[in-house]
mmCIF file of C-alpha atoms and ligand atoms in Angstrom:
data_model
loop_
_atom_site.group_PDB
_atom_site.id
_atom_site.type_symbol
_atom_site.label_atom_id
_atom_site.label_comp_id
_atom_site.label_asym_id
_atom_site.label_seq_id
_atom_site.Cartn_x
_atom_site.Cartn_y
_atom_site.Cartn_z
ATOM 1 C CA UNK V 8 17.556 -3.572 9.793
ATOM 2 C CA UNK V 9 20.252 -5.134 11.891
ATOM 3 C CA UNK V 10 19.050 -5.316 15.560
ATOM 4 C CA UNK V 11 15.356 -6.860 13.817
ATOM 5 C CA UNK V 12 17.646 -9.591 12.302
ATOM 6 C CA UNK V 13 19.901 -10.303 15.246
ATOM 7 C CA UNK V 14 16.403 -10.586 17.315
ATOM 8 C CA UNK V 15 14.862 -13.195 15.114
ATOM 9 C CA UNK V 16 18.586 -14.981 14.476
ATOM 10 C CA UNK V 17 18.564 -14.158 10.507
ATOM 11 C CA UNK V 18 18.540 -14.141 8.006
ATOM 12 C CA UNK V 19 19.448 -10.745 7.098
ATOM 13 C CA UNK V 20 16.511 -8.402 6.552
ATOM 14 C CA UNK V 21 16.593 -5.524 4.624
ATOM 15 C CA UNK V 22 14.005 -2.622 4.168
ATOM 16 C CA UNK V 23 12.666 -0.479 0.793
ATOM 17 C CA UNK V 24 11.866 2.934 2.640
ATOM 18 C CA UNK V 25 8.881 3.835 0.313
ATOM 19 C CA UNK V 26 7.313 5.130 3.735
ATOM 20 C CA UNK V 27 9.697 8.131 3.006
ATOM 21 C CA UNK V 28 8.545 8.927 -0.674
ATOM 22 C CA UNK V 29 6.885 12.205 0.375
ATOM 23 C CA UNK V 30 3.347 13.372 -0.396
ATOM 24 C CA UNK V 31 2.115 15.030 3.238
ATOM 25 C CA UNK V 32 4.078 12.188 5.022
ATOM 26 C CA UNK V 33 4.920 9.303 2.587
ATOM 27 C CA UNK V 34 4.133 6.336 1.265
ATOM 28 C CA UNK V 35 3.434 3.534 -1.582
ATOM 29 C CA UNK V 36 0.398 5.857 -3.497
ATOM 30 C CA UNK V 37 3.237 8.373 -4.126
ATOM 31 C CA UNK V 38 4.658 6.144 -6.733
ATOM 32 C CA UNK V 39 1.411 5.105 -8.503
ATOM 33 C CA UNK V 40 0.479 8.934 -8.395
ATOM 34 C CA UNK V 41 3.185 9.829 -10.356
ATOM 35 C CA UNK V 42 1.704 7.865 -12.990
ATOM 36 C CA UNK V 43 -2.322 8.514 -12.653
ATOM 37 C CA UNK V 44 -1.591 12.666 -11.889
ATOM 38 C CA UNK V 45 0.294 13.043 -14.730
ATOM 39 C CA UNK V 46 -2.296 11.315 -17.074
ATOM 40 C CA UNK V 47 -4.796 13.840 -14.827
ATOM 41 C CA UNK V 48 -2.317 16.654 -16.190
ATOM 42 C CA UNK V 49 -1.997 15.644 -19.710
ATOM 43 C CA UNK V 50 -5.865 15.584 -20.034
ATOM 44 C CA UNK V 51 -6.070 19.276 -18.618
ATOM 45 C CA UNK V 52 -7.964 17.969 -15.464
ATOM 46 C CA UNK V 53 -8.839 20.764 -13.336
ATOM 47 C CA UNK V 54 -10.220 17.849 -10.512
ATOM 48 C CA UNK V 55 -9.554 14.607 -8.993
ATOM 49 C CA UNK V 56 -12.229 12.129 -7.712
ATOM 50 C CA UNK V 57 -11.124 9.199 -5.813
ATOM 51 C CA UNK V 58 -12.349 7.039 -2.856
ATOM 52 C CA UNK V 59 -11.107 4.990 0.154
ATOM 53 C CA UNK V 60 -11.671 3.877 3.600
ATOM 54 C CA UNK V 61 -11.851 6.595 6.417
ATOM 55 C CA UNK V 62 -8.259 6.176 7.115
ATOM 56 C CA UNK V 63 -7.061 6.209 3.567
ATOM 57 C CA UNK V 64 -3.421 6.939 2.656
ATOM 58 C CA UNK V 65 -4.307 6.715 -0.537
ATOM 59 C CA UNK V 66 -6.831 9.785 -0.366
ATOM 60 C CA UNK V 67 -4.507 11.461 1.726
ATOM 61 C CA UNK V 68 -1.538 11.300 -0.695
ATOM 62 C CA UNK V 69 -4.010 12.125 -3.700
ATOM 63 C CA UNK V 70 -5.357 15.151 -1.680
ATOM 64 C CA UNK V 71 -1.131 15.840 -1.467
ATOM 65 C CA UNK V 72 -0.721 15.236 -5.257
ATOM 66 C CA UNK V 73 -3.734 17.583 -6.318
ATOM 67 C CA UNK V 74 -2.420 20.728 -4.073
ATOM 68 C CA UNK V 75 0.929 20.320 -5.696
ATOM 69 C CA UNK V 76 -0.528 20.644 -9.116
ATOM 70 C CA UNK V 77 -3.663 22.981 -8.426
ATOM 71 C CA UNK V 78 -6.471 20.638 -9.276
ATOM 72 C CA UNK V 79 -9.203 20.464 -6.754
ATOM 73 C CA UNK V 80 -9.549 17.055 -4.949
ATOM 74 C CA UNK V 81 -12.652 15.336 -4.198
ATOM 75 C CA UNK V 82 -12.463 12.281 -1.632
ATOM 76 C CA UNK V 83 -15.318 9.931 -1.024
ATOM 77 C CA UNK V 84 -14.879 7.917 1.586
ATOM 78 C CA UNK V 85 -16.528 4.320 2.882
ATOM 79 C CA UNK V 86 -17.421 3.573 6.344
ATOM 80 C CA UNK V 87 -16.265 0.091 6.599
ATOM 81 C CA UNK V 88 -15.045 -0.073 10.139
ATOM 82 C CA UNK V 89 -18.427 1.637 11.595
ATOM 83 C CA UNK V 90 -15.725 3.166 14.223
ATOM 84 C CA UNK V 91 -17.326 6.308 15.390
ATOM 85 C CA UNK V 92 -13.976 7.157 17.414
ATOM 86 C CA UNK V 93 -13.280 10.654 17.468
ATOM 87 C CA UNK V 94 -9.668 10.135 16.410
ATOM 88 C CA UNK V 95 -10.554 7.543 13.835
ATOM 89 C CA UNK V 96 -13.332 9.656 11.759
ATOM 90 C CA UNK V 97 -11.096 13.129 12.337
ATOM 91 C CA UNK V 98 -7.437 12.318 12.875
ATOM 92 C CA UNK V 99 -4.628 11.044 11.519
ATOM 93 C CA UNK V 100 -5.187 10.506 7.541
ATOM 94 C CA UNK V 101 -8.539 12.794 7.724
ATOM 95 C CA UNK V 102 -6.835 15.785 9.314
ATOM 96 C CA UNK V 103 -3.708 15.526 7.086
ATOM 97 C CA UNK V 104 -5.988 15.501 3.782
ATOM 98 C CA UNK V 105 -8.231 18.330 5.228
ATOM 99 C CA UNK V 106 -5.275 20.319 5.743
ATOM 100 C CA UNK V 107 -4.125 19.734 1.776
ATOM 101 C CA UNK V 108 -7.378 21.089 0.561
ATOM 102 C CA UNK V 109 -9.318 17.782 0.417
ATOM 103 C CA UNK V 110 -12.984 17.701 0.220
ATOM 104 C CA UNK V 111 -14.194 14.747 1.934
ATOM 105 C CA UNK V 112 -17.600 13.152 1.505
ATOM 106 C CA UNK V 113 -18.381 10.257 3.636
ATOM 107 C CA UNK V 114 -20.695 6.815 2.638
ATOM 108 C CA UNK V 115 -21.994 3.836 4.836
ATOM 109 C CA UNK V 116 -19.913 0.591 4.449
ATOM 110 C CA UNK V 117 -20.483 -1.475 1.092
ATOM 111 C CA UNK V 118 -21.651 1.542 -1.078
ATOM 112 C CA UNK V 119 -20.737 0.888 -4.458
ATOM 113 C CA UNK V 120 -18.021 4.016 -4.383
ATOM 114 C CA UNK V 121 -16.994 3.546 -7.833
ATOM 115 C CA UNK V 122 -20.805 4.613 -8.820
ATOM 116 C CA UNK V 123 -20.663 7.142 -6.251
ATOM 117 C CA UNK V 124 -17.447 8.609 -8.110
ATOM 118 C CA UNK V 125 -19.012 8.700 -11.592
ATOM 119 C CA UNK V 126 -22.227 10.031 -10.306
ATOM 120 C CA UNK V 127 -19.946 13.161 -8.655
ATOM 121 C CA UNK V 128 -17.524 13.609 -11.492
ATOM 122 C CA UNK V 129 -20.855 14.132 -13.852
ATOM 123 C CA UNK V 130 -22.120 16.629 -11.663
ATOM 124 C CA UNK V 131 -18.687 18.152 -11.714
ATOM 125 C CA UNK V 132 -18.394 17.940 -15.491
ATOM 126 C CA UNK V 133 -21.798 19.789 -15.857
ATOM 127 C CA UNK V 134 -20.312 22.843 -14.109
ATOM 128 C CA UNK V 135 -17.560 22.866 -16.540
ATOM 129 C CA UNK V 136 -14.768 20.915 -14.498
ATOM 130 C CA UNK V 137 -12.267 18.944 -16.090
ATOM 131 C CA UNK V 138 -12.514 15.383 -14.061
ATOM 132 C CA UNK V 139 -10.014 12.541 -13.844
ATOM 133 C CA UNK V 140 -11.439 9.513 -11.510
ATOM 134 C CA UNK V 141 -8.938 7.680 -9.845
ATOM 135 C CA UNK V 142 -9.581 4.328 -8.767
ATOM 136 C CA UNK V 143 -9.211 3.310 -4.841
ATOM 137 C CA UNK V 144 -5.935 2.634 -3.987
ATOM 138 C CA UNK V 145 -4.798 4.162 -7.288
ATOM 139 C CA UNK V 146 -4.569 0.235 -8.317
ATOM 140 C CA UNK V 147 -5.323 -0.033 -11.943
ATOM 141 C CA UNK V 148 -2.523 -0.490 -15.144
ATOM 142 C CA UNK V 149 -1.709 3.072 -14.995
ATOM 143 C CA UNK V 150 -0.936 2.910 -11.066
ATOM 144 C CA UNK V 151 0.388 -0.268 -10.935
ATOM 145 C CA UNK V 152 3.082 1.391 -13.480
ATOM 146 C CA UNK V 153 4.825 3.108 -10.347
ATOM 147 C CA UNK V 154 5.733 -0.479 -8.607
ATOM 148 C CA UNK V 155 6.955 -2.029 -11.527
ATOM 149 C CA UNK V 156 9.046 0.897 -11.445
ATOM 150 C CA UNK V 157 10.051 0.639 -8.046
ATOM 151 C CA UNK V 158 10.854 -3.122 -9.049
ATOM 152 C CA UNK V 159 13.705 -1.829 -11.184
ATOM 153 C CA UNK V 160 14.895 0.813 -8.594
ATOM 154 C CA UNK V 161 15.169 -2.090 -5.879
ATOM 155 C CA UNK V 162 17.045 -4.383 -8.142
ATOM 156 C CA UNK V 163 19.630 -1.384 -9.452
ATOM 157 C CA UNK V 164 20.144 -0.462 -5.767
ATOM 158 C CA UNK V 165 20.526 -4.576 -5.144
ATOM 159 C CA UNK V 166 23.294 -4.596 -8.144
ATOM 160 C CA UNK V 167 24.950 -1.723 -7.190
ATOM 161 C CA UNK V 168 25.266 -2.813 -3.619
ATOM 162 C CA UNK V 169 25.919 -6.213 -4.582
ATOM 163 C CA UNK V 170 23.299 -7.407 -2.508
ATOM 164 C CA UNK V 171 21.397 -10.850 -3.418
ATOM 165 C CA UNK V 172 17.468 -10.824 -2.806
ATOM 166 C CA UNK V 173 16.242 -13.805 -2.048
ATOM 167 C CA UNK V 174 12.530 -12.982 -1.004
ATOM 168 C CA UNK V 175 10.663 -10.101 -1.377
ATOM 169 C CA UNK V 176 7.643 -9.593 0.992
ATOM 170 C CA UNK V 177 4.989 -6.442 1.196
ATOM 171 C CA UNK V 178 1.968 -6.324 2.424
ATOM 172 C CA UNK V 179 -1.004 -6.155 -0.333
ATOM 173 C CA UNK V 180 -4.498 -4.373 -0.603
ATOM 174 C CA UNK V 181 -5.947 -2.918 -3.532
ATOM 175 C CA UNK V 182 -3.316 -4.784 -5.238
ATOM 176 C CA UNK V 183 -1.599 -2.096 -7.563
ATOM 177 C CA UNK V 184 1.487 -2.209 -5.566
ATOM 178 C CA UNK V 185 2.186 -6.258 -5.280
ATOM 179 C CA UNK V 186 0.790 -6.378 -9.157
ATOM 180 C CA UNK V 187 3.170 -3.748 -10.422
ATOM 181 C CA UNK V 188 6.358 -5.647 -8.298
ATOM 182 C CA UNK V 189 4.988 -8.650 -9.971
ATOM 183 C CA UNK V 190 5.066 -6.415 -13.688
ATOM 184 C CA UNK V 191 8.503 -5.218 -13.108
ATOM 185 C CA UNK V 192 10.104 -8.250 -11.988
ATOM 186 C CA UNK V 193 9.099 -10.019 -14.465
ATOM 187 C CA UNK V 194 9.719 -7.980 -17.867
ATOM 188 C CA UNK V 195 12.968 -7.760 -15.712
ATOM 189 C CA UNK V 196 13.243 -11.862 -15.880
ATOM 190 C CA UNK V 197 14.293 -11.921 -12.178
ATOM 191 C CA UNK V 198 12.750 -14.823 -10.617
ATOM 192 C CA UNK V 199 12.769 -13.459 -7.039
ATOM 193 C CA UNK V 200 10.058 -14.668 -4.906
ATOM 194 C CA UNK V 201 7.773 -12.208 -3.717
ATOM 195 C CA UNK V 202 5.080 -12.531 -0.902
ATOM 196 C CA UNK V 203 2.389 -10.291 0.162
ATOM 197 C CA UNK V 204 0.732 -10.316 2.967
ATOM 198 C CA UNK V 205 -3.033 -9.602 2.771
ATOM 199 C CA UNK V 206 -5.059 -6.697 4.439
ATOM 200 C CA UNK V 207 -8.370 -7.310 3.429
ATOM 201 C CA UNK V 208 -9.535 -9.873 0.773
ATOM 202 C CA UNK V 209 -8.546 -14.388 1.755
ATOM 203 C CA UNK V 210 -6.050 -15.318 -0.439
ATOM 204 C CA UNK V 211 -7.684 -16.689 -3.742
ATOM 205 C CA UNK V 212 -9.388 -13.676 -4.274
ATOM 206 C CA UNK V 213 -6.331 -11.578 -3.264
ATOM 207 C CA UNK V 214 -4.299 -13.582 -5.653
ATOM 208 C CA UNK V 215 -6.523 -13.408 -8.496
ATOM 209 C CA UNK V 216 -7.006 -9.554 -8.112
ATOM 210 C CA UNK V 217 -3.091 -9.174 -8.541
ATOM 211 C CA UNK V 218 -2.825 -11.568 -11.051
ATOM 212 C CA UNK V 219 -5.261 -9.795 -13.473
ATOM 213 C CA UNK V 220 -4.055 -6.460 -12.559
ATOM 214 C CA UNK V 221 -0.291 -7.743 -13.309
ATOM 215 C CA UNK V 222 -1.581 -8.837 -16.930
ATOM 216 C CA UNK V 223 -3.030 -5.779 -17.552
ATOM 217 C CA UNK V 224 -0.196 -3.733 -16.720
ATOM 218 C CA UNK V 225 2.458 -6.261 -18.666
ATOM 219 C CA UNK V 226 0.071 -5.242 -21.622
ATOM 220 C CA UNK V 227 1.117 -1.340 -20.982
ATOM 221 C CA UNK V 228 5.005 -2.338 -21.026
ATOM 222 C CA UNK V 229 4.319 -4.490 -24.091
ATOM 223 C CA UNK V 230 5.675 -7.589 -22.534
ATOM 224 C CA UNK V 231 4.461 -10.296 -24.573
ATOM 225 C CA UNK V 232 4.817 -13.093 -22.963
ATOM 226 C CA UNK V 233 2.857 -15.084 -20.620
ATOM 227 C CA UNK V 234 2.381 -14.463 -16.019
ATOM 228 C CA UNK V 235 2.624 -17.594 -14.469
ATOM 229 C CA UNK V 236 -0.214 -17.636 -12.207
ATOM 230 C CA UNK V 237 2.011 -19.110 -9.399
ATOM 231 C CA UNK V 238 4.166 -16.305 -9.633
ATOM 232 C CA UNK V 239 1.615 -14.476 -7.258
ATOM 233 C CA UNK V 240 1.493 -15.379 -3.643
ATOM 234 C CA UNK V 241 -0.154 -14.229 -0.939
ATOM 235 C CA UNK V 242 -0.565 -15.160 2.704
ATOM 236 C CA UNK V 243 -3.583 -13.704 4.202
ATOM 237 C CA UNK V 244 -3.838 -15.279 7.551
ATOM 238 C CA UNK V 245 -3.329 -12.342 9.439
ATOM 239 C CA UNK V 246 -5.949 -9.827 8.876
ATOM 240 C CA UNK V 247 -7.803 -10.551 12.119
ATOM 241 C CA UNK V 248 -11.498 -9.419 12.265
ATOM 242 C CA UNK V 249 -11.318 -7.497 8.923
ATOM 243 C CA UNK V 250 -9.530 -4.378 7.025
ATOM 244 C CA UNK V 251 -8.815 -1.701 9.374
ATOM 245 C CA UNK V 252 -9.588 -3.519 12.539
ATOM 246 C CA UNK V 253 -6.779 -3.735 15.097
ATOM 247 C CA UNK V 254 -5.331 -7.128 16.187
ATOM 248 C CA UNK V 255 -2.688 -7.863 19.151
ATOM 249 C CA UNK V 256 -0.182 -9.282 16.616
ATOM 250 C CA UNK V 257 -0.281 -5.585 14.434
ATOM 251 C CA UNK V 258 0.497 -3.908 17.821
ATOM 252 C CA UNK V 259 2.892 -5.976 19.288
ATOM 253 C CA UNK V 260 4.979 -6.032 15.631
ATOM 254 C CA UNK V 261 4.513 -1.741 15.100
ATOM 255 C CA UNK V 262 5.921 -1.976 18.949
ATOM 256 C CA UNK V 263 8.887 -4.083 18.251
ATOM 257 C CA UNK V 264 10.025 -2.702 15.165
ATOM 258 C CA UNK V 265 10.008 0.971 17.054
ATOM 259 C CA UNK V 266 11.758 -0.200 19.769
ATOM 260 C CA UNK V 267 14.331 -2.614 17.508
ATOM 261 C CA UNK V 268 15.115 0.197 14.620
ATOM 262 C CA UNK V 269 13.185 3.229 15.497
ATOM 263 C CA UNK V 270 10.530 2.645 12.519
ATOM 264 C CA UNK V 271 6.943 3.234 12.327
ATOM 265 C CA UNK V 272 4.241 1.384 10.826
ATOM 266 C CA UNK V 273 0.582 1.393 10.335
ATOM 267 C CA UNK V 274 -2.187 -0.344 11.529
ATOM 268 C CA UNK V 275 -4.350 -1.347 8.450
ATOM 269 C CA UNK V 276 -1.431 -2.493 6.341
ATOM 270 C CA UNK V 277 1.916 -2.417 7.073
ATOM 271 C CA UNK V 278 1.631 -3.394 10.557
ATOM 272 C CA UNK V 279 -0.292 -6.154 9.740
ATOM 273 C CA UNK V 280 1.955 -7.331 7.238
ATOM 274 C CA UNK V 281 4.190 -7.072 9.476
ATOM 275 C CA UNK V 282 3.133 -9.160 12.045
ATOM 276 C CA UNK V 283 2.585 -11.885 9.459
ATOM 277 C CA UNK V 284 6.112 -11.298 8.097
ATOM 278 C CA UNK V 285 7.754 -11.566 12.293
ATOM 279 C CA UNK V 286 5.582 -14.733 12.832
ATOM 280 C CA UNK V 287 6.712 -16.367 9.316
ATOM 281 C CA UNK V 288 10.284 -15.345 10.333
ATOM 282 C CA UNK V 289 10.240 -17.076 13.859
ATOM 283 C CA UNK V 290 8.465 -19.899 11.938
ATOM 284 C CA UNK V 291 11.608 -20.389 9.956
ATOM 285 C CA UNK V 292 9.684 -19.576 6.798
ATOM 286 C CA UNK V 293 12.976 -17.704 5.505
ATOM 287 C CA UNK V 294 15.323 -20.376 6.929
ATOM 288 C CA UNK V 295 18.183 -20.967 4.588
ATOM 289 C CA UNK V 296 17.956 -17.518 2.791
ATOM 290 C CA UNK V 297 20.097 -14.714 3.180
ATOM 291 C CA UNK V 298 18.883 -11.571 2.662
ATOM 292 C CA UNK V 299 14.946 -10.611 2.740
ATOM 293 C CA UNK V 300 13.583 -7.278 1.898
ATOM 294 C CA UNK V 301 10.423 -5.984 3.305
ATOM 295 C CA UNK V 302 9.106 -3.316 0.868
ATOM 296 C CA UNK V 303 7.479 -0.716 3.505
ATOM 297 C CA UNK V 304 4.370 1.000 2.180
ATOM 298 C CA UNK V 305 4.206 3.702 4.559
ATOM 299 C CA UNK V 306 1.077 4.393 6.418
ATOM 300 C CA UNK V 307 2.123 5.568 9.939
ATOM 301 C CA UNK V 308 0.102 8.487 10.039
ATOM 302 C CA UNK V 309 -2.994 6.446 10.692
ATOM 303 C CA UNK V 310 -1.337 5.536 14.088
ATOM 304 C CA UNK V 311 -2.880 8.995 15.535
ATOM 305 C CA UNK V 312 -6.275 7.478 14.041
ATOM 306 C CA UNK V 313 -6.179 4.579 16.914
ATOM 307 C CA UNK V 314 -4.570 6.216 19.986
ATOM 308 C CA UNK V 315 -6.617 3.588 21.828
ATOM 309 C CA UNK V 316 -4.864 0.540 20.163
ATOM 310 C CA UNK V 317 -1.255 1.591 20.753
ATOM 311 C CA UNK V 318 -1.964 2.461 24.451
ATOM 312 C CA UNK V 319 -1.873 6.107 24.299
ATOM 313 C CA UNK V 320 -1.905 7.680 27.642
ATOM 314 C CA UNK V 321 -0.925 10.941 29.105
ATOM 315 C CA UNK V 322 2.684 10.696 30.798
HETATM 316 C C1 PLP A 406 -2.702 1.021 0.023
HETATM 317 C C2 PLP A 406 -1.697 0.787 0.978
HETATM 318 C C3 PLP A 406 -1.320 -0.598 0.877
HETATM 319 C C4 PLP A 406 -1.713 -1.828 -0.153
HETATM 320 O O1 PLP A 406 -1.008 -1.548 -1.429
HETATM 321 P P1 PLP A 406 -1.959 -1.918 -2.884
HETATM 322 O O2 PLP A 406 -1.492 -1.239 -3.527
HETATM 323 O O3 PLP A 406 -3.255 -1.195 -2.349
HETATM 324 O O4 PLP A 406 -2.366 -3.437 -2.391
HETATM 325 C C5 PLP A 406 -0.353 -1.013 1.745
HETATM 326 N N1 PLP A 406 0.478 -0.344 2.828
HETATM 327 C C6 PLP A 406 0.043 1.009 3.167
HETATM 328 C C7 PLP A 406 0.467 1.563 3.846
HETATM 329 C C8 PLP A 406 -1.093 1.562 2.184
HETATM 330 O O5 PLP A 406 -1.795 2.926 2.071
#
């Protein structure tokens, strides 16, 4: 990101374009679904059941993956923001999930979504469906393997181009992406620091979630060493009033990258992480480093669910 690097006065900032992974636009859930849907297919699944927030990118990409494999996709949406705005409830990821044939049901905030998924899976099984349940965000050890693979891909690309990465920065939410990256770097014996920028939970809780899942993912990879707890670092100072609620910093950050690099970020995850990233850069937190990579997890289809926050108006 040459123009951003120049605007911030260095170091060189790079971007890993996981917003270009495909599956009804793109985003980080595609790599997790590679592994999750392979399991579903191996189990002979005819339907998947999954859950997320109203504007979940994960459920949108799940609907696309299920469509591609000829499976039914049942989506349980949790109303985490309480917004009654039409765009929030109907446009963006909701619209794209609907286009791909996703069957959506909405639940109030605070619902035990895992329990609701099991209840629906039971009903579908009683009707003869073979059901594969995917946890929120696709964040279990199977899904996280997709990000262990991403870590491998990133380091291979860095090797090929002679890029020495001083740090990786990324959004962290339901934790599979961060945990998979940590697991991947660990098995490759890479000590590149990785910083997760939080989008929901406070730091301590986020780091514990990521650490626990990274340990389970390392087990899946037959790694028999210990994972140092200090390997998992999160900064959760840029969430604002809560999950999915826009902040001024997020809007400014999304605008900045659109204008400097022609890149799109999202209001819930990558845009809030980007806000933190820009503020850390301005506060010289990357001083002394040469190359910092931002892992772009996608989500820009959610921009259309937040037209007001971004100042949408007729020309
Ligand atoms: C889900 C999501 C994240 C967070 O990834 P987790 O694996 O849930 O931590 C980040 N960015 C976008 C755009 C997402 O959809």
